[in-house]
Amino acid sequence: MEVVLVSCALIFLNGKVLCAQRSNTMNLSGFWEFPGGKVEKNESPEACLVREIKEELAISVCTRLALKSSEYSYSAGKLIRLLPFVCSWQSGEITLLEHQEVRWVSKENIKSLNWAPADIPIVDELFENWNKIQDQLINYIK
């Protein structure tokens, strides 16, 4: 089975996390996800994420801590291994270059979005550990 590594960013700001809705030009159009993309050959998941967020949203981020990965097979013979990282926003203004919409979402509303299946375990972990994750992020930034 082919394993495709994909990193995704959980970018926090003012107690909310950035969520992105996939556009009509993307597979799984209309589903919500944490932004990111495929890890290229000889690229670390962290470097991939910095590159992908710049390409998708035109902002710079810094990876701070890794969360538990999620695995999901959208098609036979291919497994997506989603590698989530909590990130801090470094610079830039969000510009939608691939997604149709982004939202800053609170813990109370995180489960109300129509999530891509691979992202659901990450949403569940985030929901269960929201305060702990934010506290760890604050400690990294200090």
GROMACS .gro file of C-alpha atoms in nm:
model
  142
    1MET     CA    1   0.000   0.000   0.000
    2GLU     CA    2   0.127   0.346  -0.090
    3VAL     CA    3   0.154   0.578   0.212
    4VAL     CA    4   0.126   0.949   0.136
    5LEU     CA    5   0.260   1.182   0.406
    6VAL     CA    6   0.062   1.503   0.442
    7SER     CA    7   0.130   1.768   0.706
    8CYS     CA    8  -0.135   2.006   0.833
    9ALA     CA    9  -0.132   2.320   1.046
   10LEU     CA   10  -0.339   2.399   1.351
   11ILE     CA   11  -0.285   2.774   1.364
   12PHE     CA   12  -0.419   2.940   1.678
   13LEU     CA   13  -0.509   3.305   1.726
   14ASN     CA   14  -0.706   3.457   2.014
   15GLY     CA   15  -0.828   3.119   2.138
   16LYS     CA   16  -0.949   3.001   1.797
   17VAL     CA   17  -0.801   2.771   1.532
   18LEU     CA   18  -0.787   2.836   1.159
   19CYS     CA   19  -0.997   2.598   0.948
   20ALA     CA   20  -1.005   2.594   0.567
   21GLN     CA   21  -1.280   2.483   0.332
   22ARG     CA   22  -1.170   2.294   0.021
   23SER     CA   23  -1.259   2.469  -0.306
   24ASN     CA   24  -1.442   2.334  -0.612
   25THR     CA   25  -1.108   2.272  -0.784
   26MET     CA   26  -0.991   2.034  -0.509
   27ASN     CA   27  -1.083   1.674  -0.428
   28LEU     CA   28  -1.332   1.659  -0.139
   29SER     CA   29  -1.473   1.997  -0.241
   30GLY     CA   30  -1.668   2.169   0.037
   31PHE     CA   31  -1.512   1.967   0.318
   32TRP     CA   32  -1.322   2.146   0.594
   33GLU     CA   33  -0.962   2.070   0.681
   34PHE     CA   34  -0.658   2.200   0.856
   35PRO     CA   35  -0.449   2.355   0.576
   36GLY     CA   36  -0.132   2.184   0.459
   37GLY     CA   37  -0.012   1.948   0.190
   38LYS     CA   38   0.195   1.655   0.070
   39VAL     CA   39   0.548   1.611   0.198
   40GLU     CA   40   0.790   1.608  -0.095
   41LYS     CA   41   1.089   1.376  -0.131
   42ASN     CA   42   1.379   1.480   0.099
   43GLU     CA   43   1.155   1.732   0.280
   44SER     CA   44   1.072   1.723   0.650
   45PRO     CA   45   0.704   1.741   0.748
   46GLU     CA   46   0.776   2.071   0.925
   47ALA     CA   47   0.945   2.226   0.620
   48CYS     CA   48   0.658   2.101   0.404
   49LEU     CA   49   0.408   2.273   0.626
   50VAL     CA   50   0.588   2.607   0.621
   51ARG     CA   51   0.606   2.585   0.239
   52GLU     CA   52   0.244   2.472   0.192
   53ILE     CA   53   0.095   2.739   0.419
   54LYS     CA   54   0.289   3.005   0.228
   55GLU     CA   55   0.159   2.859  -0.103
   56GLU     CA   56  -0.203   2.818   0.013
   57LEU     CA   57  -0.260   3.114   0.243
   58ALA     CA   58   0.033   3.353   0.177
   59ILE     CA   59   0.133   3.362   0.545
   60SER     CA   60   0.441   3.247   0.733
   61VAL     CA   61   0.407   3.004   1.022
   62CYS     CA   62   0.642   2.836   1.265
   63THR     CA   63   0.575   2.476   1.372
   64ARG     CA   64   0.567   2.443   1.749
   65LEU     CA   65   0.455   2.092   1.846
   66ALA     CA   66   0.344   1.773   1.675
   67LEU     CA   67   0.018   1.600   1.756
   68LYS     CA   68  -0.082   1.238   1.698
   69SER     CA   69  -0.103   1.147   1.329
   70SER     CA   70  -0.420   1.029   1.159
   71GLU     CA   71  -0.445   0.765   0.886
   72TYR     CA   72  -0.723   0.737   0.632
   73SER     CA   73  -0.762   0.560   0.299
   74TYR     CA   74  -0.970   0.750   0.045
   75SER     CA   75  -0.898   0.491  -0.225
   76ALA     CA   76  -0.779   0.131  -0.246
   77GLY     CA   77  -0.403   0.094  -0.223
   78LYS     CA   78  -0.339   0.448  -0.095
   79LEU     CA   79  -0.318   0.556   0.268
   80ILE     CA   80  -0.302   0.919   0.377
   81ARG     CA   81  -0.095   0.970   0.692
   82LEU     CA   82  -0.190   1.316   0.816
   83LEU     CA   83   0.078   1.475   1.038
   84PRO     CA   84  -0.067   1.765   1.243
   85PHE     CA   85   0.145   2.043   1.390
   86VAL     CA   86   0.038   2.323   1.617
   87CYS     CA   87   0.176   2.640   1.460
   88SER     CA   88   0.213   3.006   1.540
   89TRP     CA   89   0.142   3.271   1.280
   90GLN     CA   90   0.461   3.467   1.210
   91SER     CA   91   0.371   3.718   0.939
   92GLY     CA   92   0.159   3.803   0.637
   93GLU     CA   93  -0.207   3.853   0.561
   94ILE     CA   94  -0.425   3.555   0.474
   95THR     CA   95  -0.498   3.534   0.102
   96LEU     CA   96  -0.704   3.242  -0.025
   97LEU     CA   97  -0.493   3.088  -0.301
   98GLU     CA   98  -0.651   2.739  -0.299
   99HIS     CA   99  -0.936   2.723  -0.047
  100GLN     CA  100  -1.278   2.881  -0.090
  101GLU     CA  101  -1.309   2.998   0.271
  102VAL     CA  102  -1.127   3.008   0.603
  103ARG     CA  103  -1.275   3.056   0.949
  104TRP     CA  104  -1.136   3.110   1.295
  105VAL     CA  105  -1.326   2.848   1.496
  106SER     CA  106  -1.367   2.812   1.873
  107LYS     CA  107  -1.360   2.485   2.064
  108GLU     CA  108  -1.738   2.503   2.101
  109ASN     CA  109  -1.788   2.511   1.723
  110ILE     CA  110  -1.503   2.291   1.601
  111LYS     CA  111  -1.719   1.979   1.562
  112SER     CA  112  -1.997   2.161   1.374
  113LEU     CA  113  -1.800   2.179   1.046
  114ASN     CA  114  -1.821   1.910   0.776
  115TRP     CA  115  -1.467   1.777   0.815
  116ALA     CA  116  -1.269   1.571   0.563
  117PRO     CA  117  -1.253   1.216   0.706
  118ALA     CA  118  -0.874   1.218   0.759
  119ASP     CA  119  -0.905   1.533   0.974
  120ILE     CA  120  -1.176   1.399   1.209
  121PRO     CA  121  -0.940   1.218   1.453
  122ILE     CA  122  -0.733   1.538   1.473
  123VAL     CA  123  -1.047   1.742   1.544
  124ASP     CA  124  -1.138   1.494   1.820
  125GLU     CA  125  -0.790   1.513   1.977
  126LEU     CA  126  -0.794   1.891   1.954
  127PHE     CA  127  -1.138   1.909   2.117
  128GLU     CA  128  -1.029   1.682   2.404
  129ASN     CA  129  -0.698   1.864   2.464
  130TRP     CA  130  -0.782   2.221   2.356
  131ASN     CA  131  -0.667   2.400   2.672
  132LYS     CA  132  -0.354   2.186   2.714
  133ILE     CA  133  -0.253   2.246   2.350
  134GLN     CA  134  -0.304   2.622   2.381
  135ASP     CA  135  -0.105   2.630   2.705
  136GLN     CA  136   0.183   2.443   2.536
  137LEU     CA  137   0.172   2.685   2.242
  138ILE     CA  138   0.190   2.985   2.477
  139ASN     CA  139   0.493   2.830   2.649
  140TYR     CA  140   0.670   2.782   2.312
  141ILE     CA  141   0.610   3.144   2.215
  142LYS     CA  142   0.743   3.285   2.542
   0.00000   0.00000   0.00000
